[in-house]
């Protein structure tokens, strides 16, 4: 009960204190200012003035402008008697001295009397008693003598207590649109009026100086330089009011030197003009962009430059008219723009500034009209002080309105920022320097279940992996651009979520953001996995296995063995065709699992395409890799692959190679692929091995070196020609025909065969380079040895399919044939049958053109490709060269002999010659002669020969080394007649034309 009573007492006291605080606040904010306003209004309307002034009596004056020098008071007084009496006289900017006289009437009642010369544009004055010409005194802005002294904006003459009328003669100098007049004052009242004048001046000066200082300090503290512009404008307005009121000859209770007065007037007016224009431009900058009229604004800004130059260069009398004209134009522009801004934007800033500018403009307009029309006091005596104060007040209200709008924008931005802080899906936090959470948003609370408002505050390190707090401090010291990834911990201390953190030091706290990137991280990891792995089987893909192979090849320099296997499934396409892709995909997955189970963990398997795989055997001798490959072949061949309700079976072939340091990755894969293809063709139980010292390995290395040579598009060094005789079976001793073959001599003096050269060239896309070299050298050789080749009817040369599809080579070939017409007549270009049928129309055009040069054309490897009799009838070839696979078995397979016989009969009926290659023994030659073959080529006749040896023989039969073949040719074939020889194709052409 006591505790409850105590709590109730504390609650009551708290409410009393709250009420008291609210009351005092409202009293200060609303009550006190209201009392001040009410008392001020009462004082202005009901209380007596502290400076009671009865007023002045205007005296008539006579005025004479001194147009020549040396005019003395007697002469001036004499000339003034003829002048009319005036209430006032305007100098109209004249800077010549003026003489004027007036008469002070009697009747002062014994009181002291003064005469006031009120012109604020008077520079100096001197007066005399008109009756006796006794000097009364003289005065300027800096000094006085006799009975004269400066008074208010002008000068005063102390005349004492005159018992009778007093006539006075004066001479004065003026600057600006001066008005000459004279006023009779009681001395006491003039003194009171003078006190009021200086009080008003001090009030205006002090008020505007304090306001300017306040604005200047505000600008410095807030680094808002537009307020500096406003402070300067206030000070220029103060000086302009001083000029208008006539106390511009003093500053801060000090007298301005006489020589400074006119220059200060000009610079004050120009400065105020420039500051007014620029304050308008800066204050209404955004509104001016909306209303447009950029050219008008440029005119106003350039007029500032003009007026500043005039203030420095022109005298005061010339400066004022230019100032009036410039001000009139600029005032019109600013008024127009202000009206447009108010109408278009409804800007309160523009309205308040417009009111301030209107006061300034009306005051300036008054000055212009007064100077032009010659009258004064259009606005009233309060103009000088009231106009300056009111204008400054309106401008201050404009600045205040702009500050209010900026404050509202800041508050709005803060509210939006606060809302964004809470609504943003990224966690935002503030940490103390010791790592405790000081402030978090809702997103971070959801992420980490952190609430700084709880009694126990959480530490950063409690929610993340060890070392996370140290790493965060390093990032915070590095700046906002730094970031790091951290892992959160679940209840068991295991990795749970991943976050991206950005942080920076702010004062003594760490400010940062936390973004959950777990899903992004997992997706990235998945992408990284898929970049190197096959999505179907999970094994490495081509990119991944090549990367593994590259790393393994680098380790070959350490002496560690390395082997590479190329695995291809046999019959897999049939599974896809019969059972669908789903079944095929399942088979691939099971094959990969089977291979991975067979391999050790240090070995890698990768799928490079459809049903083809690569296996990298690291640190394994080729003999051990061979055993593993045989086991893989056996396991794959014997395994039954279950998919749905089916049990499928596939076989495989593997090409295994032992890698050397000089072999690049792509070349190693290509060699393993070649070995795999060999395994599929040969009866090797599905496995072919290329060891480093094997012939196949060295041949492939030689081919690779040749490919590199051909990469530059130039025929490699070491190429040379050999020629294999082609013997006529009708007149063997009368024919001297042969086929040109290319060879290449290596640096070690070994010779690379034509098959390797052509394969390398075709694989590198450079077959035309080899064909161009062979054709050019063949034609040149035939031209050089034409006389020694009298019995030569044709010289065969094989063209690759790539060359026939190379337009540049075709053009070069035609050009070479045209340059060697006699050699072209003996040339027979061999075209592979499958290449000829690939583009029948293009092949036909080529054959026709070649035959136009006198050359012959033969279809090579006839019967081994996609022979079609309808196509054959469309090709104007001169000979059929029967594929050697039929020829080699004509004595052992009767079917082969029947095919050859059919081809011979077909060629004869179409008017073509028949040539059988790969004739290796006497029995084959006899069988070919029996079926009517025209020419044979092969080891039974002769192996390829050096060109010089070809030239030393009279016929192909002269080169036969086999006694049985030589005897058969001499006894059975030599009785033939030469009529059947291939002689310029005249007989064949006539047969085909019929």
Short mmCIF file of N, CA, C and O in Angstrom, two decimals, residues 6 319 417 540 567 601 678 682 753 894 900:
data_model
loop_
_atom_site.label_atom_id
_atom_site.label_comp_id
_atom_site.label_asym_id
_atom_site.label_seq_id
_atom_site.Cartn_x
_atom_site.Cartn_y
_atom_site.Cartn_z
N UNK A 6 3.05 5.89 -2.74
CA UNK A 6 4.23 6.65 -3.20
C UNK A 6 4.21 6.83 -4.71
O UNK A 6 4.49 7.90 -5.23
N UNK A 319 26.40 60.11 -64.45
CA UNK A 319 26.03 58.78 -63.97
C UNK A 319 24.54 58.68 -63.68
O UNK A 319 23.90 57.67 -63.98
N UNK A 417 12.73 9.32 -44.84
CA UNK A 417 13.89 8.51 -44.51
C UNK A 417 13.58 7.56 -43.35
O UNK A 417 13.98 6.39 -43.36
N UNK A 540 32.01 -33.91 -64.63
CA UNK A 540 32.54 -32.69 -65.23
C UNK A 540 32.05 -32.54 -66.67
O UNK A 540 31.84 -33.53 -67.38
N UNK A 567 36.14 -42.15 -74.16
CA UNK A 567 35.15 -43.22 -74.11
C UNK A 567 33.94 -42.83 -74.94
O UNK A 567 33.39 -41.74 -74.78
N UNK A 601 39.25 -42.05 -56.54
CA UNK A 601 38.76 -40.69 -56.36
C UNK A 601 39.65 -39.66 -57.04
O UNK A 601 39.19 -38.58 -57.40
N UNK A 678 39.64 -45.67 -83.71
CA UNK A 678 40.36 -46.88 -84.13
C UNK A 678 39.87 -48.08 -83.35
O UNK A 678 39.76 -49.20 -83.89
N UNK A 682 38.61 -51.40 -85.23
CA UNK A 682 39.47 -52.60 -85.16
C UNK A 682 38.91 -53.62 -84.17
O UNK A 682 38.11 -53.30 -83.30
N UNK A 753 54.20 -39.26 -94.88
CA UNK A 753 53.43 -39.71 -96.04
C UNK A 753 52.34 -38.70 -96.39
O UNK A 753 51.98 -37.81 -95.61
N UNK A 894 34.89 -63.57 -104.91
CA UNK A 894 34.32 -63.46 -106.26
C UNK A 894 33.39 -62.27 -106.42
O UNK A 894 33.30 -61.69 -107.51
N UNK A 900 34.07 -55.17 -109.70
CA UNK A 900 35.08 -54.52 -110.53
C UNK A 900 34.73 -54.69 -112.01
O UNK A 900 34.84 -53.75 -112.80
#
